[in-house]
């Protein structure tokens, strides 16, 4: 067993930490307040090779391990949850399915742009009536000659408003159950796609979340991703990878709680001494510090399994469940340590407290992860 990062990984970790301190942390509060997609950060991350660090070199990537990508996702969350979420999303929900299931033409069309941070993708699975129960989706894709005609409504779709490409899931054969779902790669500007509304939300406010309507949207058969009927499998595969990303993001949030709690508790004086001298505060900090390590080990283990080509779906669910619930617990404690100051808009811990909630909902709720984990334990 070897817990050591390679020299290359250590270097990437320290470079990305430097980048976050210089370019991400200073604008994180403004991104949150203005609900602004941090496009310029993604251009810079693309230039640094951080958007496609573990994509194969032939598609413009860095050829690194997936573990390295997740390390970057974690470090980004230490400064800005929105940036971290969008980084993980781009890899797990867009790049991964194209790379794993796409044909050569599709990979050449999208992967280099994703690796450069120049192509933005949206993963369109959830529907108003189909959240956790993905298979109850009602969007259809009906074959008509060489085309498919797509009709349906997708909701809570990240990036829809700025997406260059949509990964869309629709039933081509409802009678075949989950084996009748097909995935499509649909470029922006295709007639019949309308972003009908964009939501205001609690946290991760720099990412845009919208409802998208497909009305008689005709796409050529060349837009099918993978095989017809493989859509459900593609969606689950993408979510497995995305869950490791959310776990890494949550770990970065717990680390940020620890950073902030150490900083503030040494500065804040009550009863003639810094509150860091109080055992009650020390115990909060001890728990955070322990959970940062435990979270990191869990998500890194899931990422390592993926790198080794071993099954990682269960480990991804466990990592997502544990890391997100830890992070949610510690954002509460981090606000508590800062008292009224932590409750005020503008305090970093106030933002973390709101941002963290997404990690328990997006890419499968905690309850969905428990269903998967219990299902495996009771098999
Ligand atoms: C900010 C944000 C961005 C998102 N981005 C995307 C995106 O880009 N693409 C996309 O496709 N989706 C996206 N989603 C949707 C997300 O994946 C869903 O919100 C999530 O899967 C839950 O679905 P739901 O919201 O419909 O909740 P529901 O499925 O209605 O669940 C409601 C509650 O019931 C619980 N529940 C449901 N079924 C069970 C059960 N069998 N047992 C126990 N408890 C159960 C859930 O855990 C939850 O607590 C996004 C969501 C958010 C909040």
Coordinates of N, CA and C in Angstrom, one line a residue, residues 108-188:
X108 N -13.0 13.4 -31.4 CA -12.2 14.5 -32.0 C -12.9 15.8 -32.0
X109 N -14.3 15.7 -32.2 CA -15.1 17.0 -32.2 C -15.1 17.7 -30.9
X110 N -15.2 16.9 -29.8 CA -15.4 17.6 -28.5 C -14.3 17.6 -27.5
X111 N -13.5 16.5 -27.5 CA -12.6 16.3 -26.4 C -11.5 17.4 -26.3
X112 N -10.8 17.8 -27.5 CA -9.8 18.9 -27.3 C -10.4 20.2 -26.8
X113 N -11.6 20.5 -27.2 CA -12.2 21.8 -26.7 C -12.5 21.7 -25.2
X114 N -13.0 20.5 -24.8 CA -13.2 20.3 -23.3 C -11.9 20.4 -22.5
X115 N -10.9 19.8 -23.1 CA -9.6 19.8 -22.4 C -9.0 21.2 -22.3
X116 N -9.4 22.1 -23.3 CA -8.9 23.5 -23.2 C -9.8 24.4 -22.5
X117 N -10.9 23.9 -22.0 CA -11.9 24.7 -21.2 C -12.6 25.6 -22.2
X118 N -12.6 25.3 -23.5 CA -13.3 26.1 -24.5 C -14.7 25.6 -24.9
X119 N -14.9 24.3 -24.6 CA -16.2 23.7 -24.9 C -16.9 23.5 -23.5
X120 N -18.1 23.9 -23.5 CA -18.9 23.7 -22.2 C -20.0 22.7 -22.6
X121 N -20.2 21.7 -21.7 CA -21.3 20.8 -22.0 C -22.3 20.8 -20.9
X122 N -23.5 20.3 -21.3 CA -24.6 20.2 -20.3 C -25.1 18.7 -20.3
X123 N -25.4 18.2 -19.2 CA -25.8 16.8 -19.1 C -27.3 16.8 -18.7
X124 N -28.2 16.4 -19.7 CA -29.6 16.6 -19.5 C -30.3 15.3 -19.3
X125 N -30.4 14.9 -18.0 CA -31.1 13.6 -17.6 C -32.3 13.9 -16.8
X126 N -32.2 14.7 -15.8 CA -33.3 15.0 -14.8 C -34.5 15.6 -15.5
X127 N -35.7 15.2 -15.1 CA -37.0 15.8 -15.7 C -37.8 16.2 -14.5
X128 N -38.8 17.1 -14.8 CA -39.7 17.5 -13.7 C -40.3 16.3 -12.9
X129 N -40.6 15.2 -13.6 CA -41.2 14.1 -12.9 C -40.2 12.9 -12.7
X130 N -39.0 13.1 -13.0 CA -38.0 12.0 -12.9 C -36.7 12.6 -12.4
X131 N -36.5 12.5 -11.1 CA -35.3 12.9 -10.4 C -34.5 11.6 -10.0
X132 N -34.7 11.2 -8.8 CA -34.0 10.0 -8.3 C -34.4 8.8 -9.2
X133 N -35.7 8.8 -9.5 CA -36.2 7.7 -10.3 C -36.0 8.0 -11.8
X134 N -34.8 7.9 -12.2 CA -34.4 8.3 -13.6 C -35.2 7.6 -14.7
X135 N -35.5 6.3 -14.4 CA -36.2 5.5 -15.5 C -37.6 6.0 -15.7
X136 N -38.2 6.9 -14.9 CA -39.5 7.3 -15.1 C -39.5 8.6 -16.1
X137 N -38.4 8.8 -16.7 CA -38.3 9.9 -17.7 C -39.4 9.8 -18.8
X138 N -39.8 10.9 -19.3 CA -40.8 10.8 -20.4 C -40.3 11.4 -21.7
X139 N -39.1 11.9 -21.8 CA -38.6 12.5 -23.0 C -38.4 11.3 -24.0
X140 N -38.8 11.6 -25.2 CA -38.8 10.5 -26.3 C -37.9 11.0 -27.5
X141 N -37.4 10.0 -28.2 CA -36.6 10.3 -29.4 C -37.2 9.2 -30.4
X142 N -38.0 9.8 -31.3 CA -38.7 8.9 -32.3 C -37.9 8.9 -33.6
X143 N -37.6 7.7 -34.1 CA -36.8 7.6 -35.3 C -37.7 7.9 -36.5
X144 N -37.1 8.8 -37.4 CA -37.9 9.2 -38.6 C -36.9 9.3 -39.7
X145 N -36.8 8.2 -40.5 CA -35.7 8.1 -41.5 C -34.4 8.1 -40.9
X146 N -33.5 9.0 -41.3 CA -32.1 9.1 -40.7 C -32.1 10.0 -39.5
X147 N -33.2 10.4 -39.1 CA -33.2 11.4 -37.9 C -33.9 10.8 -36.7
X148 N -33.7 11.5 -35.6 CA -34.6 11.2 -34.4 C -35.2 12.5 -34.1
X149 N -36.5 12.5 -33.7 CA -37.2 13.7 -33.3 C -37.4 13.6 -31.8
X150 N -36.8 14.6 -31.1 CA -36.8 14.6 -29.6 C -37.9 15.5 -29.1
X151 N -38.6 15.0 -28.1 CA -39.6 15.8 -27.4 C -39.6 15.5 -25.9
X152 N -39.6 16.6 -25.1 CA -39.6 16.4 -23.7 C -39.0 17.6 -23.0
X153 N -39.1 17.6 -21.6 CA -38.6 18.7 -20.8 C -37.6 18.1 -19.8
X154 N -36.4 18.8 -19.7 CA -35.4 18.4 -18.8 C -35.3 19.6 -17.8
X155 N -35.0 19.3 -16.5 CA -34.9 20.4 -15.5 C -33.7 20.2 -14.7
X156 N -33.3 21.4 -14.1 CA -32.1 21.5 -13.2 C -30.9 21.2 -14.0
X157 N -30.8 21.7 -15.3 CA -29.7 21.4 -16.1 C -28.6 22.4 -16.0
X158 N -27.5 22.0 -15.4 CA -26.3 22.9 -15.3 C -25.8 23.3 -16.6
X159 N -25.4 24.5 -16.8 CA -24.7 25.0 -18.0 C -25.6 25.1 -19.2
X160 N -26.9 24.8 -19.1 CA -27.7 24.7 -20.3 C -27.7 26.1 -21.1
X161 N -27.6 27.1 -20.3 CA -27.7 28.5 -21.0 C -26.5 28.8 -21.8
X162 N -25.3 28.2 -21.5 CA -24.1 28.5 -22.2 C -23.5 27.3 -22.9
X163 N -24.3 26.2 -22.9 CA -23.7 24.9 -23.4 C -23.4 24.9 -24.9
X164 N -22.2 24.4 -25.3 CA -21.9 24.2 -26.7 C -22.5 22.8 -27.1
X165 N -22.7 21.9 -26.2 CA -23.2 20.6 -26.5 C -24.0 20.0 -25.3
X166 N -25.1 19.4 -25.7 CA -26.0 18.8 -24.7 C -25.8 17.2 -24.8
X167 N -25.6 16.6 -23.6 CA -25.7 15.1 -23.6 C -27.1 14.8 -23.1
X168 N -28.0 14.4 -24.0 CA -29.4 14.3 -23.7 C -29.8 12.8 -23.7
X169 N -30.7 12.5 -22.7 CA -31.2 11.1 -22.5 C -32.7 11.0 -22.9
X170 N -33.0 10.1 -23.8 CA -34.4 10.1 -24.2 C -34.8 8.6 -24.5
X171 N -36.0 8.3 -24.4 CA -36.5 6.9 -24.7 C -36.6 6.8 -26.2
X172 N -36.0 5.8 -26.8 CA -36.2 5.4 -28.2 C -37.2 4.2 -28.2
X173 N -37.3 3.5 -27.1 CA -38.2 2.4 -27.0 C -38.7 2.2 -25.5
X174 N -39.8 2.8 -25.3 CA -40.3 2.9 -23.9 C -40.6 1.4 -23.4
X175 N -41.0 0.6 -24.3 CA -41.4 -0.8 -23.9 C -40.2 -1.6 -23.4
X176 N -39.0 -1.2 -23.7 CA -37.8 -2.0 -23.3 C -37.3 -1.5 -21.9
X177 N -38.0 -0.7 -21.3 CA -37.6 -0.2 -19.9 C -36.3 0.5 -20.0
X178 N -35.4 0.4 -19.0 CA -34.2 1.2 -19.0 C -33.3 0.8 -20.3
X179 N -33.5 -0.3 -20.9 CA -32.7 -0.7 -22.1 C -33.2 0.0 -23.3
X180 N -34.3 0.8 -23.2 CA -34.9 1.6 -24.3 C -34.5 3.0 -24.3
X181 N -33.5 3.4 -23.4 CA -33.1 4.8 -23.3 C -31.8 5.0 -24.1
X182 N -31.7 6.1 -24.9 CA -30.6 6.3 -25.7 C -30.0 7.7 -25.4
X183 N -28.7 7.8 -25.5 CA -28.0 9.1 -25.2 C -27.7 9.8 -26.6
X184 N -27.8 11.1 -26.6 CA -27.5 11.9 -27.8 C -26.5 13.0 -27.5
X185 N -25.7 13.3 -28.4 CA -24.8 14.5 -28.3 C -25.4 15.6 -29.2
X186 N -26.0 16.6 -28.7 CA -26.7 17.6 -29.5 C -26.0 18.9 -29.5
X187 N -25.5 19.4 -30.6 CA -24.8 20.7 -30.6 C -25.7 21.9 -30.3
X188 N -25.2 23.0 -29.7 CA -26.0 24.1 -29.5 C -26.5 24.7 -30.8

